[in-house]
Short mmCIF file of C-alpha atoms in Angstrom, two decimals:
data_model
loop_
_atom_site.label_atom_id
_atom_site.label_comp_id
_atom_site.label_asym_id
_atom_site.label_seq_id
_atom_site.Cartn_x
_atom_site.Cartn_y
_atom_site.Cartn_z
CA UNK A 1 -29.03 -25.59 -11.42
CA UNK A 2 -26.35 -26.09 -14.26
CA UNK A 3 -26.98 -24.46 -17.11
CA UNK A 4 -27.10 -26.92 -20.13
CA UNK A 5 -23.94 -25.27 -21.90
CA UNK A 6 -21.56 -26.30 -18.62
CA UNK A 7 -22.88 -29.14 -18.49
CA UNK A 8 -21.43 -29.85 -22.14
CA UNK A 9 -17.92 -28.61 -21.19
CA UNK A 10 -17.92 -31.07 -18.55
CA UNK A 11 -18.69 -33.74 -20.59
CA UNK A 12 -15.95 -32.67 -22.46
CA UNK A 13 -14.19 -32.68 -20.26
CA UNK A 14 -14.75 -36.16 -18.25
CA UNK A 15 -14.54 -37.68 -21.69
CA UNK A 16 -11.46 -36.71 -23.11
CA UNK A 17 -9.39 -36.67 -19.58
CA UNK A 18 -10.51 -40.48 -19.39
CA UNK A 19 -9.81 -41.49 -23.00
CA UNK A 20 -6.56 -40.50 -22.59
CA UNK A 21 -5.61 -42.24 -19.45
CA UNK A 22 -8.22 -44.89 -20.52
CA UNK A 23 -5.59 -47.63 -21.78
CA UNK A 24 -2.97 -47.28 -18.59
CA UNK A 25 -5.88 -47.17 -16.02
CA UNK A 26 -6.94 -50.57 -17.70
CA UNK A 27 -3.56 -52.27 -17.51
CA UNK A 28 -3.33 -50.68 -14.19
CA UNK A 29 -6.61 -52.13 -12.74
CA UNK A 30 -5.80 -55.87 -14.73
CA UNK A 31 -2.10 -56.09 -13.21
CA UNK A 32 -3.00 -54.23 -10.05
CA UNK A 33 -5.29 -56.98 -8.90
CA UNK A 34 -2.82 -60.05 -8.66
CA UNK A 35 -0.82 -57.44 -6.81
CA UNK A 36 -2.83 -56.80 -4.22
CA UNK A 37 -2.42 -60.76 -3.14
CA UNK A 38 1.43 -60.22 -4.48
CA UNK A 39 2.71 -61.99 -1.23
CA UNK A 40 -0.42 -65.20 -1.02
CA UNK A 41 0.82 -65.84 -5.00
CA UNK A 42 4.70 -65.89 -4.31
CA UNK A 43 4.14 -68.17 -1.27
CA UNK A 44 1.87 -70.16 -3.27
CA UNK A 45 4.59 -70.68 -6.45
CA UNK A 46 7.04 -71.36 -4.01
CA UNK A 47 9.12 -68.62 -3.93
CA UNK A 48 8.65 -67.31 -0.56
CA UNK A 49 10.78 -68.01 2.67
CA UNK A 50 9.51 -70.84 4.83
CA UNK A 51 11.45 -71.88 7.53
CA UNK A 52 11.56 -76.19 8.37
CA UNK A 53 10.09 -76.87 11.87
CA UNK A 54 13.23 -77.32 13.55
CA UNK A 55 12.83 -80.74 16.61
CA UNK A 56 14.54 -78.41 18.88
CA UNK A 57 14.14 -74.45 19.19
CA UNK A 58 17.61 -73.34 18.03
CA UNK A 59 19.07 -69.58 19.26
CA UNK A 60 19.48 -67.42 15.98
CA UNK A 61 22.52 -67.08 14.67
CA UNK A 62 24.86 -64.13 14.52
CA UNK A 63 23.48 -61.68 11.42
CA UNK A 64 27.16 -61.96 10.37
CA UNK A 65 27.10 -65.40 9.97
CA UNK A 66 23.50 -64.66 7.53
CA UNK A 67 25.51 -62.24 5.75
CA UNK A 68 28.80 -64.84 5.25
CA UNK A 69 26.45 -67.52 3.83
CA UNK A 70 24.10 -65.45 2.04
CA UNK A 71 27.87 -63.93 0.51
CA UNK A 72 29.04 -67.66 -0.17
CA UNK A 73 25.68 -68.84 -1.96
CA UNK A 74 26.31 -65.97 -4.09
CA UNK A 75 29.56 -65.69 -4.79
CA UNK A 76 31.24 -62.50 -6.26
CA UNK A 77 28.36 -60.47 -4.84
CA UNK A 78 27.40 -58.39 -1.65
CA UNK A 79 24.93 -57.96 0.68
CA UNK A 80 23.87 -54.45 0.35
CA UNK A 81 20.89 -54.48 2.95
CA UNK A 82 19.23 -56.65 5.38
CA UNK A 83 15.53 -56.58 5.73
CA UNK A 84 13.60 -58.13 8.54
CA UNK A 85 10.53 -60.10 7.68
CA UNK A 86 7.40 -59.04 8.81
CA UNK A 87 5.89 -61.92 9.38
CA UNK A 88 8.53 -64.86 10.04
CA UNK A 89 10.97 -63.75 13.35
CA UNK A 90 12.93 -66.89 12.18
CA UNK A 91 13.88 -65.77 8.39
CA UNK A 92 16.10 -62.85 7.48
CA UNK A 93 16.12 -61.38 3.88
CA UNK A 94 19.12 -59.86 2.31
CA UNK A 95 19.37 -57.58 -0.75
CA UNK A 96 22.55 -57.89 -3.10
CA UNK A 97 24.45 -56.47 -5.45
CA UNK A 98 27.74 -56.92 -7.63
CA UNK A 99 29.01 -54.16 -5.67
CA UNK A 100 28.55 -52.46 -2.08
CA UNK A 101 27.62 -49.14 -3.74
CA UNK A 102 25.48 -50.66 -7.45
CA UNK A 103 22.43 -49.70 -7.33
CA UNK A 104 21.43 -52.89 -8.80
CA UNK A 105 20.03 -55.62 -7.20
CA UNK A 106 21.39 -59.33 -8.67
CA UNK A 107 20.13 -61.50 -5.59
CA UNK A 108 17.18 -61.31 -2.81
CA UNK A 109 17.78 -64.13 -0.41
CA UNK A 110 15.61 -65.51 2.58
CA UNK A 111 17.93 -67.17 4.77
CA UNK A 112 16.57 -69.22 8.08
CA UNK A 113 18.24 -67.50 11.14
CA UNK A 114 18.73 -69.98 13.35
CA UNK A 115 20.92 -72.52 10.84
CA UNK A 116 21.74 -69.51 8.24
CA UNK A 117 20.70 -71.82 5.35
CA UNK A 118 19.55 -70.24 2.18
CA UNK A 119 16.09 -70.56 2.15
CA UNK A 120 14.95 -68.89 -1.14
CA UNK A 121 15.88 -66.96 -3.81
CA UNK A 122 13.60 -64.28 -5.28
CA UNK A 123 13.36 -64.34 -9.44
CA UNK A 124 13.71 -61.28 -9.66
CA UNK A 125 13.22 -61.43 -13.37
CA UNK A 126 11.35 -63.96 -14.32
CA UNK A 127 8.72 -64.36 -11.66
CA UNK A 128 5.31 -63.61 -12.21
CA UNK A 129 4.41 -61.63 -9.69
CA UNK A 130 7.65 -59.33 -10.36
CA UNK A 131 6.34 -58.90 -14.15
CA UNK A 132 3.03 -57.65 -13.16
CA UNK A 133 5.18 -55.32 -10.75
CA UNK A 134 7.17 -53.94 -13.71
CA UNK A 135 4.36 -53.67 -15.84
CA UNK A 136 2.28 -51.88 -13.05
CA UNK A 137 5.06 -49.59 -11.68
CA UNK A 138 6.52 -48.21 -14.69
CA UNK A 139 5.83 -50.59 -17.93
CA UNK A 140 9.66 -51.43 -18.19
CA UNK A 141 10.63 -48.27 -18.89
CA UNK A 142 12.24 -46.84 -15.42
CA UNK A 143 11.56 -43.48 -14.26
CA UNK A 144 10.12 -41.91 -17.63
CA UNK A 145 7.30 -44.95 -17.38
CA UNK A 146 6.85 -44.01 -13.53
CA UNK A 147 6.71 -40.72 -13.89
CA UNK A 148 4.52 -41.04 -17.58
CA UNK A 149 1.94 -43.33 -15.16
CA UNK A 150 1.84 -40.56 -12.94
CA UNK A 151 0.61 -38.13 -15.08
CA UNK A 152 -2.08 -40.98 -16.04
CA UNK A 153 -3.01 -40.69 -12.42
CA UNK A 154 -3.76 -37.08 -12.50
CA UNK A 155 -5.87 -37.35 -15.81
CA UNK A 156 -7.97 -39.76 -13.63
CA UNK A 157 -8.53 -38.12 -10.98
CA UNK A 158 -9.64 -34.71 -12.85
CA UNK A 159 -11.78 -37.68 -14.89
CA UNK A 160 -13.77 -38.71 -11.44
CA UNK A 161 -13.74 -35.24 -10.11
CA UNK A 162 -15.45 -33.92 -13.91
CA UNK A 163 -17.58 -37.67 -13.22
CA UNK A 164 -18.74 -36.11 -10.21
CA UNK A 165 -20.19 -32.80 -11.36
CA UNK A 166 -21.86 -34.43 -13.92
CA UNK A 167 -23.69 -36.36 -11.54
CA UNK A 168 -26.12 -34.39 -10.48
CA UNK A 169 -27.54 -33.47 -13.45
CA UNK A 170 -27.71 -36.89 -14.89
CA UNK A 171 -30.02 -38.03 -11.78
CA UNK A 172 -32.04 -35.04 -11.82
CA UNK A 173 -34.82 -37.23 -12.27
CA UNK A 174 -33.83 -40.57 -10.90
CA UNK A 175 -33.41 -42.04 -6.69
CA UNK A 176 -30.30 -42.91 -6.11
CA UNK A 177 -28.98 -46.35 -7.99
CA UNK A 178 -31.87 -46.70 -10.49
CA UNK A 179 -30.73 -48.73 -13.43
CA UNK A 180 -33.92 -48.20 -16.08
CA UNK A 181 -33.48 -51.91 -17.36
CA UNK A 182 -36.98 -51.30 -19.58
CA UNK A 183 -34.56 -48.69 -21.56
CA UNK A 184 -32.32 -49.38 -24.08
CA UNK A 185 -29.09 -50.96 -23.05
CA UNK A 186 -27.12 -48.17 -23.36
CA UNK A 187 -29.13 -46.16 -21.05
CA UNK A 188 -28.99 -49.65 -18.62
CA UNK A 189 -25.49 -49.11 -18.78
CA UNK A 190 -25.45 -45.21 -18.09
CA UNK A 191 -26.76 -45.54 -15.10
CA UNK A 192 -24.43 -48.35 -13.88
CA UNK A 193 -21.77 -46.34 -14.71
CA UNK A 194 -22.94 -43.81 -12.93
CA UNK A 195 -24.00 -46.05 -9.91
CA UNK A 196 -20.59 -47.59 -9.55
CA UNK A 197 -18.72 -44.81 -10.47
CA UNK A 198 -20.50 -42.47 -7.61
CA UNK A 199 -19.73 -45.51 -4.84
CA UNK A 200 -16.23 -46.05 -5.76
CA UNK A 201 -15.32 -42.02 -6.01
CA UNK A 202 -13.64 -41.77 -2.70
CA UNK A 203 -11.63 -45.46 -3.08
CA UNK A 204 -11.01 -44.91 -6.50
CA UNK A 205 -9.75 -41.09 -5.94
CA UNK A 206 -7.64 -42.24 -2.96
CA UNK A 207 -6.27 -45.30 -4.93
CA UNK A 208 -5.13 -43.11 -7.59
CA UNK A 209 -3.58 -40.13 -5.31
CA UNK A 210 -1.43 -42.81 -3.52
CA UNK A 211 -0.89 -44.03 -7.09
CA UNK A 212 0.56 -40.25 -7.71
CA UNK A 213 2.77 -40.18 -5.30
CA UNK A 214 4.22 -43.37 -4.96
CA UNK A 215 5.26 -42.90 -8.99
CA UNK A 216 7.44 -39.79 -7.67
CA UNK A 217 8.96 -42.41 -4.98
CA UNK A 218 12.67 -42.15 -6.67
CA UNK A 219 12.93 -37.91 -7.16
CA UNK A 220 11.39 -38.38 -3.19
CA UNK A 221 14.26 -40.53 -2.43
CA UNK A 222 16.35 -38.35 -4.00
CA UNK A 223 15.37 -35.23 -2.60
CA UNK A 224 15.06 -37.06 0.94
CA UNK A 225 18.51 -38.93 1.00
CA UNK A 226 20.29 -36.07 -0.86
CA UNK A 227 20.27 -33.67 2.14
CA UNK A 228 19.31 -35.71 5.04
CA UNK A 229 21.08 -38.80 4.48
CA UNK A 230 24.21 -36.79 3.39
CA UNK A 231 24.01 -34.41 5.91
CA UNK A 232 23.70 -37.55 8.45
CA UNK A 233 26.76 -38.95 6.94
CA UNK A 234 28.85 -35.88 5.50
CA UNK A 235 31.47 -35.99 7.66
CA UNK A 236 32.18 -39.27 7.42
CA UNK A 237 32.20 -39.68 4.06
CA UNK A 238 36.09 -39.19 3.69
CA UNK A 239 36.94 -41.17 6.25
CA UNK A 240 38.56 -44.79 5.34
CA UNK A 241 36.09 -47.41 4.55
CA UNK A 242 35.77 -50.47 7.16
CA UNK A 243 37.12 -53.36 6.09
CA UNK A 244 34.29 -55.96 5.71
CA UNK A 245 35.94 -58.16 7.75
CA UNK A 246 35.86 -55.40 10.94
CA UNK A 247 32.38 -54.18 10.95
CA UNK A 248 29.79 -56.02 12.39
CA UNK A 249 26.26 -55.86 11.25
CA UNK A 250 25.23 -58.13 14.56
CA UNK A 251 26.43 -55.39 17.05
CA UNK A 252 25.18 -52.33 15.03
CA UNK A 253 21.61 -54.19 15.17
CA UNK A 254 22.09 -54.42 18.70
CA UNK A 255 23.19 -50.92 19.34
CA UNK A 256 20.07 -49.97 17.74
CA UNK A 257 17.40 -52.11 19.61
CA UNK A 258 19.77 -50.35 22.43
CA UNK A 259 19.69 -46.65 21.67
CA UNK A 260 15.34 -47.00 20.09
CA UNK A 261 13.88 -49.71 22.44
CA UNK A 262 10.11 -48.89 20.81
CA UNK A 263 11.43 -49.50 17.21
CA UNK A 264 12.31 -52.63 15.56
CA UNK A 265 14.48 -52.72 12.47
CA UNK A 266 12.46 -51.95 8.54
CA UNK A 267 15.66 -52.34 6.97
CA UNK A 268 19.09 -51.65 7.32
CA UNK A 269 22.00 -50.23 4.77
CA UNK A 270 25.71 -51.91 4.71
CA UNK A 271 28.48 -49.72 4.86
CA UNK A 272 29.95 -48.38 1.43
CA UNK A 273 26.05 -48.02 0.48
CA UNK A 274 24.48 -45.32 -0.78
CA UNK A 275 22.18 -45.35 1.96
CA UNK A 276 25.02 -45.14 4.25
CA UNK A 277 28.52 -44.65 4.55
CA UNK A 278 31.59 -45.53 4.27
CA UNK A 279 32.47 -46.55 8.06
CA UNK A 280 28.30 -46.74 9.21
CA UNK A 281 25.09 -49.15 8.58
CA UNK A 282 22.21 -46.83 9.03
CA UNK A 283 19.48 -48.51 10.33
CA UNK A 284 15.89 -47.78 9.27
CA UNK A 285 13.79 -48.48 12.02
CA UNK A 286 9.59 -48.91 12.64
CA UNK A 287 7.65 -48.55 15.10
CA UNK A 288 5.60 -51.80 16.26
CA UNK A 289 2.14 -50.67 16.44
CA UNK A 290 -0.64 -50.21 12.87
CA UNK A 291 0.48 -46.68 13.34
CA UNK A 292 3.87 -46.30 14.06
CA UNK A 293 4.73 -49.27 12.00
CA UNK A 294 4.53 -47.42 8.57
CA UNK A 295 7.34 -44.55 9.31
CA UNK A 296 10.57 -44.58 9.53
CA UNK A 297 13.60 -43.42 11.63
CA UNK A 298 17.27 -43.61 9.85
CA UNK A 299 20.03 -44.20 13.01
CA UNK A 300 23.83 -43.82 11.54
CA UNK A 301 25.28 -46.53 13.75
CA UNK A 302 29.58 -47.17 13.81
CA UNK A 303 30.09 -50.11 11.61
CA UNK A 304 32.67 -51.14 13.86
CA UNK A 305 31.67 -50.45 17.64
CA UNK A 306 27.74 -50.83 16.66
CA UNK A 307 27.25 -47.53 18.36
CA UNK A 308 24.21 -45.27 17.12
CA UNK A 309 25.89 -41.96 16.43
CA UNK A 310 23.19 -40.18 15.51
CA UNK A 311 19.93 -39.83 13.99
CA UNK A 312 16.65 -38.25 12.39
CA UNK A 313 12.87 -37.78 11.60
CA UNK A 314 11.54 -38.26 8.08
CA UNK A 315 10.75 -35.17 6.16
CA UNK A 316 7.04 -34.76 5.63
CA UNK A 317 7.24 -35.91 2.25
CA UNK A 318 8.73 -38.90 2.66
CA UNK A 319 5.88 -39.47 5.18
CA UNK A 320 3.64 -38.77 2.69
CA UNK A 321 5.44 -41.47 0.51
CA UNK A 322 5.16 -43.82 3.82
CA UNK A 323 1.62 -43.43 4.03
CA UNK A 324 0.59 -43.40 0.59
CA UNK A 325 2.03 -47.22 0.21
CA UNK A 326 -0.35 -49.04 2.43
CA UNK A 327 -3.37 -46.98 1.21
CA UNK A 328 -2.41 -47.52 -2.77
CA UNK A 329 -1.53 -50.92 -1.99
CA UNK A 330 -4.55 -52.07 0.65
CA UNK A 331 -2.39 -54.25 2.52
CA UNK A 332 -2.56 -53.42 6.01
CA UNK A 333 -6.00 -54.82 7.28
CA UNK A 334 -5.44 -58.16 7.02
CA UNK A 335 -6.73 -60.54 4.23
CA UNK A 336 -10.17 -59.62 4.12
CA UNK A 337 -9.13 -56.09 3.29
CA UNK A 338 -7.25 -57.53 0.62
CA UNK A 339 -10.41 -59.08 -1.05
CA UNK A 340 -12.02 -55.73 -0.15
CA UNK A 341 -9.62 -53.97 -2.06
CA UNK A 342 -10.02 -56.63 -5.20
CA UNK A 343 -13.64 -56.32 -5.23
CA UNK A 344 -13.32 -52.60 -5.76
CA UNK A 345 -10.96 -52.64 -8.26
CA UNK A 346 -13.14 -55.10 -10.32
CA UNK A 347 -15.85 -52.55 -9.75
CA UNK A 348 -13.22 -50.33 -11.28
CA UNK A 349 -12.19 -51.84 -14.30
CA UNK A 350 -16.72 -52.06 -15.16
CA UNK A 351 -17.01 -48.20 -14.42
CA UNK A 352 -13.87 -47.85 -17.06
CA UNK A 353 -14.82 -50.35 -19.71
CA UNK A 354 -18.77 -49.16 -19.54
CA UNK A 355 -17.42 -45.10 -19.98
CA UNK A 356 -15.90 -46.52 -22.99
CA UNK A 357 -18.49 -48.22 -24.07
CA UNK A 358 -20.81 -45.40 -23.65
CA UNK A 359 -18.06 -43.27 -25.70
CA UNK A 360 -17.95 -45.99 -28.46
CA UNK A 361 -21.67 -45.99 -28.39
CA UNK A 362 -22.67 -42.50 -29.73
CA UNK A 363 -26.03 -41.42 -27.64
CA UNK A 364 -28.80 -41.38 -29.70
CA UNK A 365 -28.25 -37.76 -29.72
CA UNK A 366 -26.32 -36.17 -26.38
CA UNK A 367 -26.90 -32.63 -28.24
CA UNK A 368 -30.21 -33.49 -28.43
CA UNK A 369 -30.60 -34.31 -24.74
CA UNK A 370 -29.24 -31.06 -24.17
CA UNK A 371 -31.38 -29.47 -26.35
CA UNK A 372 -34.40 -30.87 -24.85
CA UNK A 373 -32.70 -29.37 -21.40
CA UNK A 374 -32.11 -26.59 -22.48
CA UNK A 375 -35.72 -26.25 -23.74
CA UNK A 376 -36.66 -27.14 -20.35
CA UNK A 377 -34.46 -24.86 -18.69
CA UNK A 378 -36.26 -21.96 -20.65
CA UNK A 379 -39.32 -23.46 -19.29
CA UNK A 380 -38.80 -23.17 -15.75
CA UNK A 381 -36.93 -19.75 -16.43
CA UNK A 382 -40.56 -18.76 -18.04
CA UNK A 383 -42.59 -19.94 -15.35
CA UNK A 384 -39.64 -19.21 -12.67
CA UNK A 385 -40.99 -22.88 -11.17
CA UNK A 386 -38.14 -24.94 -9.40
CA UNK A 387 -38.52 -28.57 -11.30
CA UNK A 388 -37.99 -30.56 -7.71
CA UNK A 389 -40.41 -33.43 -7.49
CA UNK A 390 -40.62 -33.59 -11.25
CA UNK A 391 -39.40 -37.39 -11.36
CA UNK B 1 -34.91 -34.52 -6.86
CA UNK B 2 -33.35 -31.67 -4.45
CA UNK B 3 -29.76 -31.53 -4.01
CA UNK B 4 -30.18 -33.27 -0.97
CA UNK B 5 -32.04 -35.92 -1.90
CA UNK B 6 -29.52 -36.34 -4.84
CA UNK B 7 -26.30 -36.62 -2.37
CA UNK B 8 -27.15 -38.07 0.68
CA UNK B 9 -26.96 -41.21 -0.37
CA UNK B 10 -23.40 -40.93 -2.44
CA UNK B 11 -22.16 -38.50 0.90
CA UNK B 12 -23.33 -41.75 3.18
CA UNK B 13 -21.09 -44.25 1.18
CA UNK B 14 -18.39 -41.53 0.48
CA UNK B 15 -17.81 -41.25 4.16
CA UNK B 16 -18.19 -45.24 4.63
CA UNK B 17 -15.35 -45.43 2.77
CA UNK B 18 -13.36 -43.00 3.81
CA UNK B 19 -13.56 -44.49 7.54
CA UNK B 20 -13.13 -47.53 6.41
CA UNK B 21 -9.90 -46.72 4.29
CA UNK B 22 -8.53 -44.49 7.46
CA UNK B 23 -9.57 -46.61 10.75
CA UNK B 24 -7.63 -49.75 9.51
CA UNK B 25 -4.04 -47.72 8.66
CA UNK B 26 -3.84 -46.42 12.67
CA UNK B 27 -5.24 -49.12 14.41
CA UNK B 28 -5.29 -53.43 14.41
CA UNK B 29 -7.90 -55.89 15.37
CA UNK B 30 -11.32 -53.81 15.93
CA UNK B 31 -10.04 -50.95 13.82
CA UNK B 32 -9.46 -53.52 11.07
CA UNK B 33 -12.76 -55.41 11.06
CA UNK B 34 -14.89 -51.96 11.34
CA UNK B 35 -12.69 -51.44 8.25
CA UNK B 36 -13.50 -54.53 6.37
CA UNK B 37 -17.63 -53.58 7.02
CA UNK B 38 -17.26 -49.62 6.31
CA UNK B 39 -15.26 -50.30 2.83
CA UNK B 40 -18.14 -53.23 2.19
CA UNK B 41 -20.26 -50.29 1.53
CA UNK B 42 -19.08 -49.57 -2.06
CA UNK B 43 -19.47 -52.87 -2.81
CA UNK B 44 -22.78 -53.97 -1.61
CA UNK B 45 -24.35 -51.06 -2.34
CA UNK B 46 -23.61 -51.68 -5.65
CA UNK B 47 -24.53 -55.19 -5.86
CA UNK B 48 -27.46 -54.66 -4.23
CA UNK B 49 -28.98 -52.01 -6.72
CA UNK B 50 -28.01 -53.72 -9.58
CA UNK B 51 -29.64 -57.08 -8.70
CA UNK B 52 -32.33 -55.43 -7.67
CA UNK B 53 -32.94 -53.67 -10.48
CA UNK B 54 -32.78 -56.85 -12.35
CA UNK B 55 -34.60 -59.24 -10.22
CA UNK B 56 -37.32 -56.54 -10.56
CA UNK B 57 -37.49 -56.44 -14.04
CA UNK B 58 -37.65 -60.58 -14.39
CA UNK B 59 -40.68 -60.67 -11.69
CA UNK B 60 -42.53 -57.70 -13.67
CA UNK B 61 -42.18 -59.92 -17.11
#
C-alpha cells in the first residue's frame, strides 16, 4: 500500500511533467490527426499523382527519359533522388534540388512512366498538409524545434508512467471504469481521466517513444551515413564525377533488381549526392513483404555500367528509426487502422485537456484527501486490518 | 479492491493493444484485421463505460 506522502510526490510529479509538455502535446495531438490521413487529404486537394487510363497498355519508359523531363519541367534544377511509389507501379516521383549535392529540396514531381509526363507537383510550401507537417515535426524551427519536441516526448512519457502509479490508489475503492456521475463534475471528470488515460497507456506510451526517436531522425542520419555511407563510398570519393550525360539511372536500377532479386527499390540517390557519390547511385532497397518492407539495404551501384559494387545492412539504430515510423505514424494496416489510430488520438487530446482541467480546477482540498488517507492509513496500521473489500 | 482486481482489467486492454499495435507491422491481411479488433479495445472500452455510466444515471432519474 502507498503511503499517503508518495503518493503526493507523485502527484507532483505527474502534474508538473504534464504542464510542461502540456501545450506541444496539444498541438501535437490537433496537427497529428490530419496527418495520420496525410496521403487521403493530398489526393483529395489534388495534389497527388494519378496516372490517365491510357486506351492501350504502354511499356514504361526508360527512368532516364523521367529524369530528362522531370529536368526540362524544371529547368535549372536536378533530380537528386528517385522514389518509387508505393502504391501506383505506373508513376515515378523525383526529388530536386538547385544543385546535385543542396540539401534543399525546390521540386517533388510525380511523373507517369509510361509517357514521362509531369503528373504533379508537390507544394511543398504552401500545401496544407505540408504545414501541419512543419508544425508537427519541428514548429518551423529545424533541428532545435525537433529536437525541443523531443524532449516534450520524454516529459510525457514520465507524465503517463507517474499517471500510472497513481492509479492504483485513486481506484482503491472503485471497479474498473466507474465514472461517479451523482458526484460533482469534477470528480465525473477524474475518473474519465483516469478511465481513458489507463486504456490509452500502452498506445499513447508507444506513440510518444516513436515520437522520440523519429525527432533524433537527422543526428541518426548523421551518425548512420557518416561512417557507413562514407565508408561505402570512401574510395571513390576522389575519383572524377560522371558526366550526367554518361551515367544511367535505368541500368543502375536494373543492376540492382539483378544483384537483390527479393528487394524492390525505397529510393535511390543520384550521383554527386550526399547520399552517394561522385561516380555511384546507391540504391536503397525494401523488402516486399509487411515485414521486410520497412528496412532498408543501401547497394553502391557504378553510375555508368549499373553494376552493384557493393553493399550493407542498416545499423541497429537506424532500424530502430525504420521501425519507429510506421508505429508513430499508424500507417501500415490499412485504412481502418488509420481511423483506429484517429480515434485514439481524440481519446488523447480528452485525457490532456481533462488533466488540465482538473489542474485548473483546484480539488476541493487534495491535502485534505490525503489527510483523510492518511488518517485511514493510521487506522488500518492500528487495527493491522488489510482495507480490501472496503468499496 | 486487491491489486488484482485493480489491474486485470487495465493489463487485459494493455496487452490488446500491444498485439494489436505489433501483429499488423510483421504481417498483411489477417494480421491486419486482428489488428484493427485488438487496438478497438482502447476505444470501446472506453466508450462503453462512459455511456454506460451515463445511460445509468438518466434511467435512475
Amino acid at each position: 500500500m502507498m503511503k499517503a506522502s508518495t503518493i503526493k510526490g507523485w502527484l507532483i510529479v505527474h502534474r508538473w511533467t504534464s504542464l510542461v509538455c502540456m501545450a506541444f502535446m496539444l498541438l501535437l495531438c490537433v496537427t497529428g490527426l490530419p496527418l495520420i490521413f496525410g496521403h487521403e487529404i493530398d489526393h483529395a486537394l489534388g495534389n497527388g499523382a494519378e496516372p490517365a487510363e491510357l486506351a492501350e497498355p504502354l511499356m514504361h519508359r526508360s527512368i532516364d527519359e523521367l529524369v530528362s523531363a522531370a529536368e526540362r519541367f524544371k529547368d535549372g534544377h536536378v533530380v537528386k533522388f528517385l522514389v518509387e511509389d508505393p502504391d501506383e507501379s505506373d508513376v515515378w516521383f523525383v526529388n530536386m534540388g538547385p544543385a546535385i549535392d543542396d540539401p534543399n529540396t525546390t521540386a517533388f514531381l510525380g511523373l507517369d512512366a509510361r509517357t514521362s509526363e509531369v503528373l504533379s507537383e508537390y507544394p511543398l510550401d504552401g500545401g496544407l498538409v505540408a504545414i501541419l507537417l512543419r508544425l508537427h515535426v519541428d514548429m518551423f524551427a529545424g533541428l532545435p524545434g525537433m529536437l525541443f519536441l523531443g524532449l516534450m516526448g520524454v516529459l510525457l512519457i514520465a507524465s503517463i508512467a507517474s499517471g500510472v502509479v497513481l492509479y492504483a490508489p485513486f481506484m482503491r475503492k472503485l471497479s474498473f471504469g466507474t465514472i461517479r456521475t451523482s458526484r460533482a463534475r469534477r470528480t465525473q471528470w477524474l475518473d474519465a481521466h483516469n478511465l481513458l488515460g489507463i486504456v490509452t497507456t500502452v498506445w499513447l506510451t508507444g506513440v510518444a517513444l516513436t515520437g522520440v526517436i523519429n525527432t533524433l531522425s537527422i543526428p541518426v542520419y548523421e551518425a548512420w551515413t557518416a561512417p557507413q555511407l562514407a565508408e561505402m563510398v570512401g574510395p571513390y570519393m576522389d575519383r572524377e564525377p560522371t558526366p550526367a550525360q554518361t551515367r544511367s539511372a535505368q541500368l543502375a536500377l536494373e543492376g540492382a533488381q539483378r544483384a537483390e532479386p527479393d528487394l524492390k527499390l525505397s529510393f535511390m540517390a543520384f550521383p554527386g549526392n550526399t547520399f552517394a557519390s561522385p561516380s555511384h547511385f546507391v540504391a536503397f532497397m525494401r523488402g516486399k513483404t509487411a515485414w521486410t518492407s520497412k528496412f532498408l539495404k543501401p547497394l553502391l551501384i557504378d553510375a555508368q555500367s549499373g553494376e552493384v559494387v557493393e553493399s550493407r545492412t542498416l545499423p541497429w539504430y537506424a532500424t530502430a528509426l525504420l521501425l519507429s515510423q510506421p508505429l508513430h505514424f499508424g500507417d501500415y494496416g490499412g485504412m481502418p487502422l488509420k481511423v483506429i489510430w484517429g480515434l485514439l488520438d481524440v481519446l488523447a487530446v480528452v485525457v490532456l485537456a481533462s488533466g488540465l482541467y482538473l489542474w485548473a480546477v483546484k480539488a476541493p482540498s487534495v491535502s485534505g484527501w490525503i489527510e483523510r488517507r492518511e488518517a485511514a492509513d493510521g487506522v488500518n496500521d492500528a487495527t493491522k486490518r488489510p482495507r480490501r473489500g472496503v468499496a | 479492491m486487491t491489486r488484482w482486481t485493480i489491474w486485470r482489467a487495465p493489463m487485459l486492454v494493455s496487452l490488446a493493444s500491444a498485439l494489436g499495435m505489433g501483429v499488423a507491422l510483421g504481417t498483411d491481411g489477417a494480421g491486419d484485421v486482428f489488428s484493427w479488433f485488438a487496438l478497438s479495445v482502447p476505444v470501446v472500452v472506453s466508450l462503453a463505460f462512459v455511456i454506460r455510466a451515463y445511460t445509468k444515471e438518466r434511467r435512475a432519474q
